[in-house]
Short mmCIF file of C-alpha atoms in Angstrom, two decimals:
data_model
loop_
_atom_site.label_atom_id
_atom_site.label_comp_id
_atom_site.label_asym_id
_atom_site.label_seq_id
_atom_site.Cartn_x
_atom_site.Cartn_y
_atom_site.Cartn_z
CA LYS A 757 123.78 101.40 123.66
CA ASN A 758 127.29 101.31 125.14
CA ARG A 759 126.14 103.30 128.15
CA GLU A 760 123.37 101.02 128.71
CA ASN A 761 125.49 97.91 128.63
CA ALA A 762 128.06 99.56 130.91
CA LYS A 763 125.23 100.27 133.36
CA GLN A 764 124.02 96.63 133.29
CA GLU A 765 127.65 95.30 133.67
CA GLY A 766 128.10 97.55 136.65
CA GLN A 767 124.86 96.43 138.33
CA HIS A 768 125.78 92.81 137.63
CA GLN A 769 129.15 93.24 139.23
CA ARG A 770 127.64 94.97 142.40
CA ASN A 771 125.20 92.12 142.76
CA LEU A 772 128.05 89.58 142.57
CA ALA A 773 130.07 91.48 145.12
CA LEU A 774 127.04 91.59 147.46
CA LEU A 775 126.41 87.81 147.07
CA ARG A 776 130.11 87.19 147.85
CA GLU A 777 130.05 89.26 150.90
CA LYS A 778 127.02 87.27 152.20
CA ASN A 779 128.91 84.04 151.45
CA ALA A 780 126.01 83.03 148.97
CA ALA A 781 126.03 79.64 147.77
CA LYS A 782 127.63 78.77 144.37
CA GLN A 783 124.14 78.31 142.82
CA GLU A 784 123.16 81.81 143.78
CA LEU A 785 126.19 83.30 142.04
CA GLU A 786 125.44 81.13 138.87
CA ARG A 787 121.80 82.29 139.09
CA GLU A 788 123.00 85.94 138.99
CA LYS A 789 125.33 85.22 136.11
CA LEU A 790 122.50 83.44 134.24
CA ASP A 791 120.09 86.26 134.76
CA TYR A 792 122.69 88.80 133.51
CA LYS A 793 123.19 86.74 130.28
CA ARG A 794 119.36 86.72 129.85
CA GLU A 795 119.17 90.50 130.32
CA LEU A 796 121.90 91.08 127.77
CA ALA A 797 120.13 88.83 125.39
CA ASP A 798 116.75 90.50 125.84
CA GLU A 799 118.34 93.96 125.59
CA LYS A 800 120.03 92.87 122.23
CA LYS A 801 116.73 91.53 121.08
CA ARG A 802 114.96 94.79 121.85
CA GLN A 803 117.71 96.89 120.12
CA GLU A 804 117.43 94.61 117.01
CA GLU A 805 113.57 95.16 116.89
CA GLU A 806 113.94 98.81 117.51
CA LYS A 807 116.36 99.01 114.49
CA LYS A 808 114.11 96.92 112.42
CA GLU A 809 111.07 99.08 113.39
CA ASN A 810 112.82 102.43 112.23
CA LYS A 811 114.33 100.87 108.95
CA THR A 812 112.58 101.34 105.59
CA LEU A 813 112.97 99.96 102.17
CA THR A 814 115.26 101.98 99.59
CA ALA A 815 113.41 104.07 97.15
CA GLY A 816 113.80 101.44 94.31
CA LEU A 817 112.42 98.68 96.58
CA GLN A 818 109.56 100.78 97.83
CA VAL A 819 108.41 101.26 94.28
CA LYS A 820 108.41 97.62 93.73
CA GLU A 821 106.42 97.15 97.02
CA ASP A 822 103.82 99.77 95.96
CA GLU A 823 103.37 97.89 92.72
CA ASP A 824 102.85 94.61 94.50
CA LEU A 825 100.36 96.15 96.92
CA LYS A 826 98.37 97.30 93.97
CA LEU A 827 98.37 93.76 92.66
CA VAL A 828 97.25 92.47 96.02
CA ASP A 829 94.29 94.99 95.93
CA ASN A 830 93.45 93.87 92.32
CA TYR A 831 93.34 90.22 93.24
CA ALA A 832 91.09 90.78 96.27
CA ALA A 833 88.72 92.97 94.15
CA GLN A 834 88.58 90.05 91.55
CA GLN A 835 87.52 87.62 94.20
CA LYS A 836 84.94 90.04 95.53
CA THR A 837 83.49 90.49 92.22
CA LEU A 838 83.47 86.74 91.42
CA ALA A 839 81.80 85.72 94.61
CA PRO A 840 78.16 86.60 93.90
CA ALA A 841 78.36 85.00 90.45
CA ILE A 842 79.72 81.84 92.05
CA ALA A 843 76.97 81.77 94.65
CA ALA A 844 74.24 82.23 92.02
CA LEU A 845 75.50 79.40 89.70
CA THR A 846 76.06 77.01 92.61
CA PRO A 847 73.19 74.46 93.01
CA ASP A 848 71.34 74.75 96.40
CA PRO A 849 72.55 71.70 98.41
CA LYS A 850 68.93 70.84 99.28
CA THR A 851 66.98 71.39 96.24
CA GLY A 852 69.59 71.01 93.63
CA LYS A 853 68.50 74.22 91.85
CA ARG A 854 70.36 77.23 90.89
CA LEU A 855 69.57 80.80 91.14
CA LEU A 856 70.82 81.40 87.72
CA ASP A 857 70.69 79.15 84.60
CA LEU A 858 72.37 80.30 81.33
CA GLY A 859 70.97 80.06 77.88
CA PRO A 860 70.45 82.52 74.82
CA ILE A 861 66.70 83.05 75.70
CA LYS A 862 67.14 83.25 79.30
CA ASN A 863 70.11 85.53 79.16
CA ARG A 864 68.00 87.96 76.89
CA LYS A 865 65.16 87.78 79.39
CA TYR A 866 67.46 88.73 82.38
CA GLU A 867 68.91 91.66 80.20
CA LEU A 868 65.67 93.05 79.32
CA ALA A 869 64.43 92.81 82.96
CA ASN A 870 67.17 94.97 84.10
CA ILE A 871 66.92 97.37 81.15
CA ARG A 872 63.28 97.97 81.97
CA GLY A 873 63.73 98.47 85.57
CA ARG A 874 61.93 95.20 86.52
CA SER A 875 64.87 93.33 87.85
CA THR A 876 64.38 89.98 89.66
CA ASP A 877 66.67 87.94 91.78
CA GLU A 878 67.74 86.01 88.64
CA SER A 879 68.32 89.13 86.52
CA ARG A 880 70.49 90.88 89.27
CA ALA A 881 72.42 87.53 89.53
CA TYR A 882 72.98 87.64 85.81
CA GLU A 883 74.28 91.39 86.24
CA ASN A 884 76.72 90.13 88.76
CA LEU A 885 77.84 87.61 86.35
CA GLN A 886 78.37 90.22 83.71
CA SER A 887 80.55 92.00 86.15
CA ALA A 888 82.76 88.89 86.56
CA ILE A 889 83.00 88.54 82.87
CA LYS A 890 83.97 92.18 82.47
CA THR A 891 86.75 91.63 85.05
CA ALA A 892 88.12 88.75 82.94
CA VAL A 893 87.86 90.93 79.86
CA ASN A 894 89.72 93.71 81.55
CA ILE A 895 92.56 91.29 82.52
CA GLN A 896 92.80 90.28 78.93
CA THR A 897 93.00 93.81 77.74
CA ASP A 898 95.53 94.79 80.64
CA ALA A 899 97.82 91.72 79.65
CA ALA A 900 97.57 92.80 75.94
CA LYS A 901 98.91 96.16 76.89
CA GLY A 902 101.78 94.72 78.86
CA VAL A 903 100.35 95.18 82.30
CA GLN A 904 101.84 92.58 84.84
CA THR A 905 99.48 89.71 84.95
CA ASP A 906 99.60 86.51 86.92
CA ARG A 907 99.76 83.65 84.18
CA ASP A 908 97.30 81.35 85.93
CA VAL A 909 94.79 84.44 86.47
CA LEU A 910 95.05 85.29 82.84
CA ARG A 911 94.62 81.67 81.75
CA PHE A 912 91.55 81.11 83.86
CA ALA A 913 90.04 84.46 82.87
CA ASP A 914 90.32 83.48 79.25
CA ALA A 915 88.73 80.03 80.18
CA LEU A 916 85.83 81.87 81.78
CA ILE A 917 85.05 84.03 78.86
CA ALA A 918 85.09 80.87 76.72
CA ALA A 919 82.74 78.99 78.95
CA TYR A 920 80.34 81.89 79.35
CA GLY A 921 80.31 82.21 75.51
CA LYS A 922 78.86 78.75 75.11
CA ASN A 923 76.11 79.50 77.62
CA ASP A 924 77.18 76.29 79.49
CA THR A 925 75.97 76.87 83.27
CA GLU A 926 78.16 74.20 84.89
CA ALA A 927 81.22 74.89 82.72
CA THR A 928 80.96 78.64 83.63
CA LEU A 929 80.66 77.87 87.29
CA GLN A 930 83.82 75.57 87.18
CA ALA A 931 85.62 78.38 85.30
CA LEU A 932 84.61 80.91 87.78
CA LYS A 933 85.96 78.77 90.62
CA ARG A 934 89.21 78.20 88.90
CA PHE A 935 89.48 81.89 88.18
CA ASN A 936 88.80 82.78 91.85
CA ALA A 937 91.23 80.22 93.11
CA ALA A 938 94.04 81.62 90.84
CA ALA A 939 93.16 85.02 91.96
CA LYS A 940 93.44 83.94 95.63
CA ASP A 941 96.81 82.11 94.96
CA ALA A 942 98.15 85.13 93.25
CA GLU A 943 97.21 87.31 96.11
CA VAL A 944 99.05 85.05 98.62
CA LYS A 945 102.06 84.73 96.47
CA THR A 946 102.38 88.52 96.05
CA LYS A 947 102.09 88.97 99.90
CA GLN A 948 104.94 86.46 100.30
CA ILE A 949 107.02 88.56 97.88
CA ILE A 950 106.42 91.62 99.92
CA GLU A 951 107.31 89.86 103.04
CA SER A 952 110.26 88.20 101.68
CA ARG A 953 111.53 91.49 100.21
CA ARG A 954 111.17 93.26 103.52
CA LYS A 955 112.84 90.26 105.45
CA SER A 956 115.85 90.33 103.24
CA GLN A 957 116.28 94.11 103.75
CA GLY A 958 115.89 93.71 107.60
CA VAL A 959 112.63 95.70 107.59
CA LYS A 960 109.61 94.80 109.63
CA PRO A 961 106.80 92.79 108.15
CA TYR A 962 104.16 94.56 106.23
CA TYR A 963 101.38 92.09 107.24
CA GLY A 964 102.85 91.15 110.56
CA GLY A 965 103.93 87.54 109.71
CA GLU A 966 104.14 84.94 106.91
CA PRO A 967 101.00 84.88 104.75
CA ALA A 968 101.68 81.41 103.60
CA ALA A 969 98.28 79.76 103.83
CA GLY A 970 96.93 78.66 100.52
CA ALA A 971 100.11 79.05 98.52
CA GLN A 972 101.61 76.42 96.56
CA LYS A 973 105.07 77.33 96.98
CA ARG A 974 107.09 79.60 99.28
CA VAL A 975 108.51 82.57 97.39
CA LYS A 976 112.16 83.46 98.09
CA PHE A 977 113.48 87.06 97.55
CA SER A 978 116.42 85.51 95.80
CA ASP A 979 114.10 84.05 93.12
CA LEU A 980 112.78 87.49 92.20
CA ASN A 981 113.92 89.68 89.47
CA PRO A 982 116.48 92.34 90.87
#
């Protein structure tokens, strides 16, 4: 670093000497000085970026990041599971009809069609809904075991299970949407925690920037548990 700075300083002084020998105008001398300052600033920035590029989290913080990355994957998987069920329960904008309607008799019909290997579009959509409900149940189970769970995700998972239990098609759809939105928000917030932690330690971003879109509140590393 010092050798590189000395080299730049030497070249700068030689440039100034040459300009003075040529009786260069004051503006040219000032331009050379300005260019030199810019070179120094660029070199400093490059060195800082290089330092950040090579820096890593401490072992303890890396464990926390690994846990958060698993959460991000979980939230993304939840949204992927919920999407087909949301689509099946959403009325067609033109016809107003849904692919899937819930009810004790209809639900049993869907189940039998799948069991007998005579599935239909509706019965397969019902199976997708079952996967979404299973996801919600698993979240309840994990929370009961003390697994870290976002409060809104847990709350809307509970609401989905309750709505589905009443065979209310519209209520189930709305519960699915709220559950999905909570999972998306939790994903974004967890990404913010990851990036805030890295920024506080001078480590390069994991995602390459601030994943702030869709979040209700910016998360600061100082707000986290040590």
